[in-house]
Short mmCIF file of C-alpha atoms in Angstrom, two decimals:
data_model
loop_
_atom_site.label_atom_id
_atom_site.label_comp_id
_atom_site.label_asym_id
_atom_site.label_seq_id
_atom_site.Cartn_x
_atom_site.Cartn_y
_atom_site.Cartn_z
CA MET A 1 1.80 -4.49 10.50
CA ARG A 2 4.35 -1.57 12.22
CA ARG A 3 1.36 0.63 12.09
CA ASP A 4 -1.10 -1.76 13.29
CA LEU A 5 1.13 -3.12 16.37
CA CYS A 6 1.91 0.45 17.49
CA ASP A 7 -2.17 1.08 18.13
CA GLY A 8 -1.96 -2.61 19.70
CA VAL A 9 0.68 -1.15 22.49
CA GLY A 10 -1.15 2.27 22.93
CA ILE A 11 -4.33 0.30 23.42
CA ALA A 12 -2.97 -2.67 25.41
CA ARG A 13 -1.42 0.67 27.95
CA LEU A 14 -4.49 2.43 28.29
CA LEU A 15 -6.34 -0.44 29.28
CA ASN A 16 -3.79 -1.59 31.42
CA ALA A 17 -3.55 -4.80 29.44
CA THR A 18 -0.82 -7.46 28.87
CA LEU A 19 0.16 -7.53 24.97
CA VAL A 20 0.66 -11.23 23.57
CA LEU A 21 3.32 -10.82 20.98
CA PRO A 22 0.74 -10.84 17.95
CA LYS A 23 0.98 -13.41 15.28
CA PHE A 24 0.82 -12.34 11.42
CA GLU A 25 -2.53 -12.82 9.32
CA VAL A 26 -0.88 -13.16 5.86
CA ALA A 27 -2.30 -16.26 4.51
CA ALA A 28 -4.88 -14.30 2.05
CA TYR A 29 -1.87 -12.33 0.14
CA TRP A 30 1.18 -14.44 0.37
CA ASN A 31 -0.32 -17.64 1.34
CA GLU A 32 2.46 -17.97 3.91
CA SER A 33 3.36 -18.56 7.77
CA SER A 34 6.01 -16.40 8.96
CA GLY A 35 5.95 -14.74 12.10
CA PHE A 36 6.79 -11.74 14.41
CA GLU A 37 10.31 -13.08 15.27
CA ASP A 38 11.24 -13.81 11.60
CA ILE A 39 10.88 -10.03 10.79
CA PHE A 40 11.54 -8.46 14.03
CA ASP A 41 13.82 -8.18 17.05
CA VAL A 42 11.26 -9.44 19.56
CA ASP A 43 13.85 -9.29 22.58
CA TYR A 44 14.45 -5.98 22.04
CA PHE A 45 10.63 -4.83 21.18
CA ILE A 46 10.02 -6.62 24.63
CA GLN A 47 12.66 -4.13 25.89
CA GLN A 48 11.69 -0.99 24.95
CA THR A 49 8.35 -1.57 25.99
CA LYS A 50 9.09 -2.41 29.21
CA GLY A 51 7.37 0.08 32.22
CA PHE A 52 5.16 0.96 29.34
CA VAL A 53 3.22 -2.05 28.83
CA GLU A 54 4.23 -5.57 29.71
CA VAL A 55 4.50 -8.13 26.43
CA VAL A 56 4.20 -11.63 26.60
CA LYS A 57 5.45 -14.38 23.89
CA GLU A 58 3.28 -17.07 24.96
CA PHE A 59 -0.39 -17.02 25.86
CA PRO A 60 -0.68 -18.18 29.68
CA ASP A 61 -2.07 -21.80 30.24
CA ASP A 62 -5.70 -21.07 31.07
CA LEU A 63 -6.25 -19.02 27.75
CA ALA A 64 -4.05 -21.18 25.36
CA SER A 65 -6.86 -23.10 24.25
CA LYS A 66 -9.52 -20.34 24.31
CA GLU A 67 -10.46 -18.84 21.28
CA PRO A 68 -10.49 -14.32 22.04
CA PHE A 69 -13.14 -12.35 21.59
CA LYS A 70 -12.99 -9.98 18.94
CA VAL A 71 -13.44 -6.52 19.09
CA ASP A 72 -13.59 -3.97 16.12
CA CYS A 73 -11.55 -0.62 16.51
CA SER A 74 -11.53 0.62 13.10
CA LYS A 75 -13.74 3.02 14.41
CA ARG A 76 -12.80 4.24 17.60
CA LYS A 77 -11.60 7.80 18.45
CA GLY A 78 -9.73 9.39 21.87
CA ASN A 79 -8.92 7.62 24.90
CA PHE A 80 -12.55 7.84 26.55
CA ASP A 81 -14.01 5.86 23.28
CA TYR A 82 -11.56 2.94 24.14
CA VAL A 83 -12.35 2.84 28.23
CA GLU A 84 -15.83 3.34 27.70
CA ALA A 85 -16.17 0.55 24.43
CA VAL A 86 -13.09 -1.75 24.55
CA LEU A 87 -12.49 -1.90 28.10
CA PRO A 88 -15.58 -3.94 29.55
CA ALA A 89 -15.10 -6.37 26.93
CA LEU A 90 -11.73 -7.32 28.04
CA LYS A 91 -13.24 -7.16 31.94
CA LYS A 92 -15.76 -9.67 30.99
CA HIS A 93 -13.78 -11.88 28.92
CA HIS A 94 -10.52 -11.34 29.91
CA TYR A 95 -8.65 -12.14 26.26
CA ILE A 96 -9.61 -10.12 23.35
CA SER A 97 -8.12 -9.73 20.02
CA ILE A 98 -8.78 -5.96 18.11
CA THR A 99 -8.90 -4.64 14.45
CA PRO A 100 -6.72 -1.72 15.18
CA ALA A 101 -7.65 1.68 13.97
CA MET A 102 -6.66 3.11 10.77
CA SER A 103 -4.28 5.54 11.96
CA GLN A 104 -0.72 6.32 11.19
CA ARG A 105 1.61 5.95 13.98
CA ARG A 106 5.45 5.78 13.47
CA ASP A 107 7.86 3.90 16.35
CA ARG A 108 10.89 3.35 17.82
CA ALA A 109 10.42 0.35 19.39
CA LEU A 110 10.49 -1.92 16.36
CA ARG A 111 13.47 -2.92 14.56
CA LEU A 112 14.63 -5.99 11.94
CA ASN A 113 15.92 -9.22 13.84
CA LYS A 114 19.53 -9.20 13.54
CA ALA A 115 19.76 -11.99 10.69
CA LEU A 116 17.41 -9.90 8.18
CA GLU A 117 19.12 -6.44 8.99
CA ALA A 118 22.36 -8.34 7.92
CA LYS A 119 20.87 -9.42 4.87
CA ALA A 120 18.98 -5.70 4.26
CA MET A 121 22.41 -4.16 5.04
CA GLU A 122 24.34 -6.53 2.37
CA LEU A 123 21.28 -5.94 -0.10
CA PHE A 124 21.72 -1.97 0.36
CA ASP A 125 25.39 -2.39 -0.17
CA ALA A 126 25.23 -4.21 -3.62
CA ILE A 127 23.25 -1.38 -5.16
CA PRO A 128 24.82 0.76 -7.07
CA LYS A 129 24.86 4.39 -5.61
CA PRO A 130 23.40 6.84 -5.79
CA PHE A 131 19.90 4.95 -6.97
CA LEU A 132 16.28 5.52 -6.92
CA SER A 133 14.06 3.25 -4.86
CA LEU A 134 10.51 2.49 -6.68
CA HIS A 135 7.61 1.47 -5.49
CA LEU A 136 5.63 0.08 -8.45
CA ARG A 137 2.12 -1.46 -7.76
CA PHE A 138 1.03 -3.28 -10.75
CA GLU A 139 1.00 -7.02 -9.30
CA PRO A 140 -2.18 -9.27 -10.41
CA ASP A 141 -3.95 -9.14 -7.26
CA MET A 142 -3.53 -5.11 -6.80
CA VAL A 143 -5.15 -4.36 -10.47
CA ALA A 144 -7.53 -6.92 -9.43
CA TYR A 145 -8.69 -4.95 -6.83
CA SER A 146 -8.43 -1.62 -8.21
CA GLN A 147 -11.39 -2.83 -10.51
CA CYS A 148 -9.76 -1.81 -13.41
CA GLU A 149 -9.11 -3.02 -16.93
CA TYR A 150 -6.31 -2.33 -19.48
CA SER A 151 -5.80 -2.65 -22.95
CA GLY A 152 -2.27 -3.87 -24.40
CA LEU A 153 -1.40 -6.08 -22.02
CA SER A 154 0.10 -9.74 -22.73
CA PRO A 155 -1.96 -12.74 -22.06
CA SER A 156 0.02 -13.90 -18.69
CA SER A 157 -0.96 -10.65 -17.38
CA LEU A 158 -4.59 -11.14 -18.09
CA ALA A 159 -4.93 -14.55 -17.11
CA ALA A 160 -3.43 -13.44 -13.94
CA ILE A 161 -5.51 -11.19 -13.36
CA ASP A 162 -8.57 -12.94 -14.13
CA SER A 163 -7.64 -15.40 -11.79
CA ALA A 164 -6.75 -12.99 -8.60
CA ARG A 165 -10.47 -11.17 -9.72
CA GLY A 166 -12.69 -13.59 -7.80
CA ASP A 167 -16.39 -11.63 -7.45
CA ARG A 168 -14.74 -8.11 -7.76
CA LYS A 169 -15.33 -6.97 -11.23
CA PRO A 170 -13.98 -4.49 -13.09
CA TRP A 171 -15.96 -1.66 -14.10
CA THR A 172 -17.21 -0.97 -17.15
CA GLY A 173 -18.50 2.23 -19.89
CA ASP A 174 -18.64 5.24 -18.43
CA ALA A 175 -18.49 3.91 -15.02
CA ALA A 176 -14.99 3.13 -15.41
CA ILE A 177 -13.97 6.29 -17.44
CA ALA A 178 -14.90 8.06 -13.57
CA TRP A 179 -13.07 5.43 -11.54
CA ARG A 180 -10.08 5.96 -13.74
CA ASN A 181 -10.04 9.97 -13.82
CA ARG A 182 -10.11 9.92 -9.88
CA GLY A 183 -6.73 7.97 -10.19
CA LYS A 184 -8.14 4.85 -8.79
CA CYS A 185 -6.33 2.66 -11.51
CA PRO A 186 -2.80 1.12 -10.53
CA LEU A 187 -0.10 2.58 -13.09
CA THR A 188 1.29 0.49 -15.30
CA PRO A 189 5.20 0.20 -15.84
CA ALA A 190 5.17 1.70 -19.07
CA GLU A 191 3.01 4.39 -17.55
CA THR A 192 5.70 4.81 -14.81
CA ALA A 193 7.96 5.33 -17.38
CA LEU A 194 6.97 7.66 -19.08
CA ILE A 195 5.83 10.11 -15.96
CA LEU A 196 9.21 9.91 -14.89
CA GLN A 197 11.03 10.77 -18.22
CA SER A 198 8.57 13.74 -17.98
CA LEU A 199 9.79 14.98 -14.56
CA SER A 200 13.51 15.03 -16.59
CA ILE A 201 14.70 11.99 -14.34
CA PRO A 202 17.32 10.40 -16.60
CA THR A 203 17.30 7.12 -18.23
CA ASN A 204 20.38 5.96 -16.58
CA THR A 205 19.41 6.50 -13.27
CA ASN A 206 19.94 3.23 -10.61
CA ILE A 207 16.38 2.23 -9.92
CA TYR A 208 15.70 -0.28 -7.16
CA LEU A 209 12.27 -1.86 -7.52
CA ALA A 210 10.61 -2.37 -4.21
CA ALA A 211 8.15 -4.39 -5.28
CA GLY A 212 6.38 -7.88 -5.10
CA ASP A 213 7.22 -11.07 -7.25
CA GLY A 214 4.11 -10.87 -9.27
CA LEU A 215 4.88 -7.87 -10.69
CA MET A 216 3.70 -7.67 -14.39
CA GLU A 217 4.97 -5.92 -17.88
CA ILE A 218 8.01 -4.74 -16.28
CA GLU A 219 9.29 -4.58 -20.17
CA GLY A 220 7.53 -1.65 -19.87
CA LEU A 221 9.70 0.35 -17.48
CA THR A 222 13.04 -1.83 -18.22
CA GLY A 223 12.25 -0.47 -21.83
CA SER A 224 13.38 2.80 -20.95
CA TYR A 225 15.42 2.78 -17.57
CA THR A 226 18.48 0.32 -18.18
CA ASN A 227 19.55 0.54 -14.54
CA VAL A 228 16.95 -1.70 -12.82
CA PHE A 229 17.36 -4.02 -10.06
CA SER A 230 15.39 -6.06 -7.87
CA LYS A 231 15.96 -8.42 -4.58
CA SER A 232 16.72 -11.11 -7.30
CA SER A 233 19.44 -9.39 -8.61
CA PHE A 234 21.56 -9.28 -5.54
CA LEU A 235 20.36 -12.23 -3.26
CA ASP A 236 21.54 -16.01 -3.74
CA THR A 237 18.51 -17.66 -5.61
CA GLU A 238 17.82 -20.26 -3.41
CA ASP A 239 17.71 -17.88 -0.24
CA PHE A 240 15.60 -15.90 -2.48
CA VAL A 241 13.06 -18.46 -3.46
CA ASN A 242 12.81 -19.64 0.61
CA MET A 243 12.29 -16.30 1.41
CA HIS A 244 9.06 -15.09 3.29
CA GLY A 245 6.60 -12.36 1.48
CA ASN A 246 7.26 -10.72 4.64
CA THR A 247 10.80 -10.85 4.62
CA LYS A 248 11.14 -9.35 1.10
CA ALA A 249 8.47 -6.60 2.29
CA ALA A 250 10.71 -5.96 5.24
CA LEU A 251 13.96 -5.58 2.87
CA ASP A 252 11.77 -3.58 0.70
CA TYR A 253 11.07 -1.28 3.66
CA TYR A 254 14.51 -1.05 4.68
CA ILE A 255 16.08 -0.05 1.15
CA SER A 256 13.16 2.33 0.70
CA ILE A 257 13.92 4.41 4.01
CA LYS A 258 17.97 4.60 2.89
CA SER A 259 17.65 5.32 -0.70
CA ASP A 260 18.73 8.25 -1.90
CA GLY A 261 15.40 9.18 -3.73
CA TYR A 262 11.86 7.67 -3.21
CA ILE A 263 8.93 7.27 -6.18
CA ALA A 264 5.79 6.04 -5.37
CA THR A 265 3.01 4.98 -7.85
CA TYR A 266 0.80 4.38 -4.94
CA PHE A 267 -0.22 5.81 -1.83
CA GLY A 268 -0.75 3.10 0.45
CA ASN A 269 0.45 2.24 3.95
CA MET A 270 4.31 0.99 3.01
CA ASP A 271 4.48 4.74 1.04
CA LYS A 272 3.07 6.59 3.96
CA MET A 273 5.34 4.86 6.34
CA VAL A 274 8.03 5.17 4.34
CA SER A 275 7.46 8.85 3.54
CA ALA A 276 6.91 9.75 7.41
CA MET A 277 10.44 8.05 8.24
CA ARG A 278 12.40 9.50 5.54
CA VAL A 279 11.38 12.97 6.78
CA LEU A 280 12.43 11.86 9.99
CA ASN A 281 15.50 10.68 8.71
CA GLY A 282 15.91 14.22 7.09
CA MET A 283 15.49 12.06 3.44
CA TYR A 284 13.12 14.51 1.58
CA LYS A 285 13.48 13.48 -1.91
CA THR A 286 10.70 11.66 -2.07
CA LEU A 287 7.61 11.71 -4.62
CA PHE A 288 3.82 10.26 -5.20
CA LEU A 289 3.22 9.89 -9.01
CA SER A 290 -0.38 11.41 -9.52
CA ARG A 291 -2.44 8.75 -10.95
CA ARG A 292 -5.11 10.91 -11.62
CA ALA A 293 -2.97 13.52 -13.51
CA PHE A 294 -2.44 11.09 -15.93
CA ALA A 295 -5.45 9.56 -16.78
CA ASN A 296 -7.35 13.04 -17.09
CA TYR A 297 -4.56 14.32 -19.34
CA THR A 298 -4.90 11.07 -21.72
CA GLU A 299 -8.89 11.16 -21.58
CA LYS A 300 -8.23 14.42 -23.33
CA GLY A 301 -6.22 12.72 -25.75
CA MET A 302 -2.88 14.19 -24.78
CA HIS A 303 0.23 12.35 -25.87
CA GLY A 304 3.97 13.05 -26.55
CA GLU A 305 5.56 16.32 -25.25
CA LYS A 306 2.30 17.69 -24.66
CA LEU A 307 1.51 15.21 -22.25
CA ALA A 308 4.78 15.41 -20.61
CA ASP A 309 4.68 18.88 -20.25
CA ALA A 310 1.31 18.72 -18.37
CA LEU A 311 2.55 16.15 -16.09
CA TRP A 312 5.56 18.31 -15.13
CA ARG A 313 3.35 21.10 -14.64
CA GLU A 314 0.89 18.63 -12.57
CA HIS A 315 3.92 17.46 -10.28
CA PHE A 316 5.50 20.78 -10.24
CA ASP A 317 2.30 22.26 -8.97
CA ASP A 318 2.08 19.97 -6.30
CA PHE A 319 5.33 20.42 -4.90
CA VAL A 320 4.91 24.41 -5.10
CA THR A 321 1.65 24.25 -2.96
CA GLY A 322 2.62 21.71 -0.68
CA ARG A 323 0.02 18.91 -2.06
CA GLY A 324 1.54 15.74 -0.63
CA PHE A 325 5.04 15.21 -0.98
CA ALA A 326 7.59 16.20 -3.91
CA LEU A 327 10.49 16.52 -4.89
CA PRO A 328 12.74 19.79 -2.90
CA GLU A 329 14.94 22.18 -4.03
CA CYS A 330 14.64 22.96 -7.28
CA PHE A 331 12.58 21.06 -8.95
CA CYS A 332 13.01 20.96 -12.60
CA GLU A 333 16.88 20.31 -11.88
CA PHE A 334 16.62 17.53 -9.87
CA MET A 335 19.17 15.11 -9.49
CA LEU A 336 20.37 12.10 -7.27
#
């Protein structure tokens, strides 16, 4: 949402248009109704963008009852493309909504609102230091979206995944093997723990779980790593239960950009934004685990010490050759 909003600001500036404070469309994921003001400091945002683009909180009366004309900007490239293709729609309809382009933006005009920032600071202060933030993606909707199947999951996990699948059926046979070997399948908590141990990350490391409420099979991680914490470990129970999904995600984002180390099991939008902010802040202890390497080696029948050595070498090679992010300085002696 931060990325898409920055695209919207840029497009409004380019087209000399007024930007209406955006509304979040998140019902498909969390079935909630949180708004921009529930997460971000609205007045700060408007003040920071003043002179660059005009921002209004509400629709003008003559447009409030109308539906915007929808414009797909997902494939737009370059300023001329927007002026050529999007500006005519704005002039004709006076009010448009855009599907943002899939480009990455870093921003300085967005900050959490004061109440949420205070809660984020309270949470950060409560986590034992030093600590590693682990973005673990093994929620039912994530697994269903991946179209992967797993053996050995609990009946409750299998039921939750089946409920989230809809029309997205899992791959089978050779197609399933090829899909997994391309690194398309989310790592389970147990697989994550195995890779962390292969990288010699001590099992008593303080780990903050940046993850959704529906995280499955967490025992696969906590059975090996004994100091694992989540938002619910420190926040008041009633406060946590009533908190929006967007608010929880914002807390995870805040904690992750400030943690001593950050490890992600998936290279998604949050991971890209967190890694960029960590680099901007000079915090380089960031690592993305290789789902592809894990799938390739286990498909070959590797296990135990041989598998651990292969996984260590794979991540070390990524670090040396600069393919993506890895741990800095001496990889083999990484300590928080």
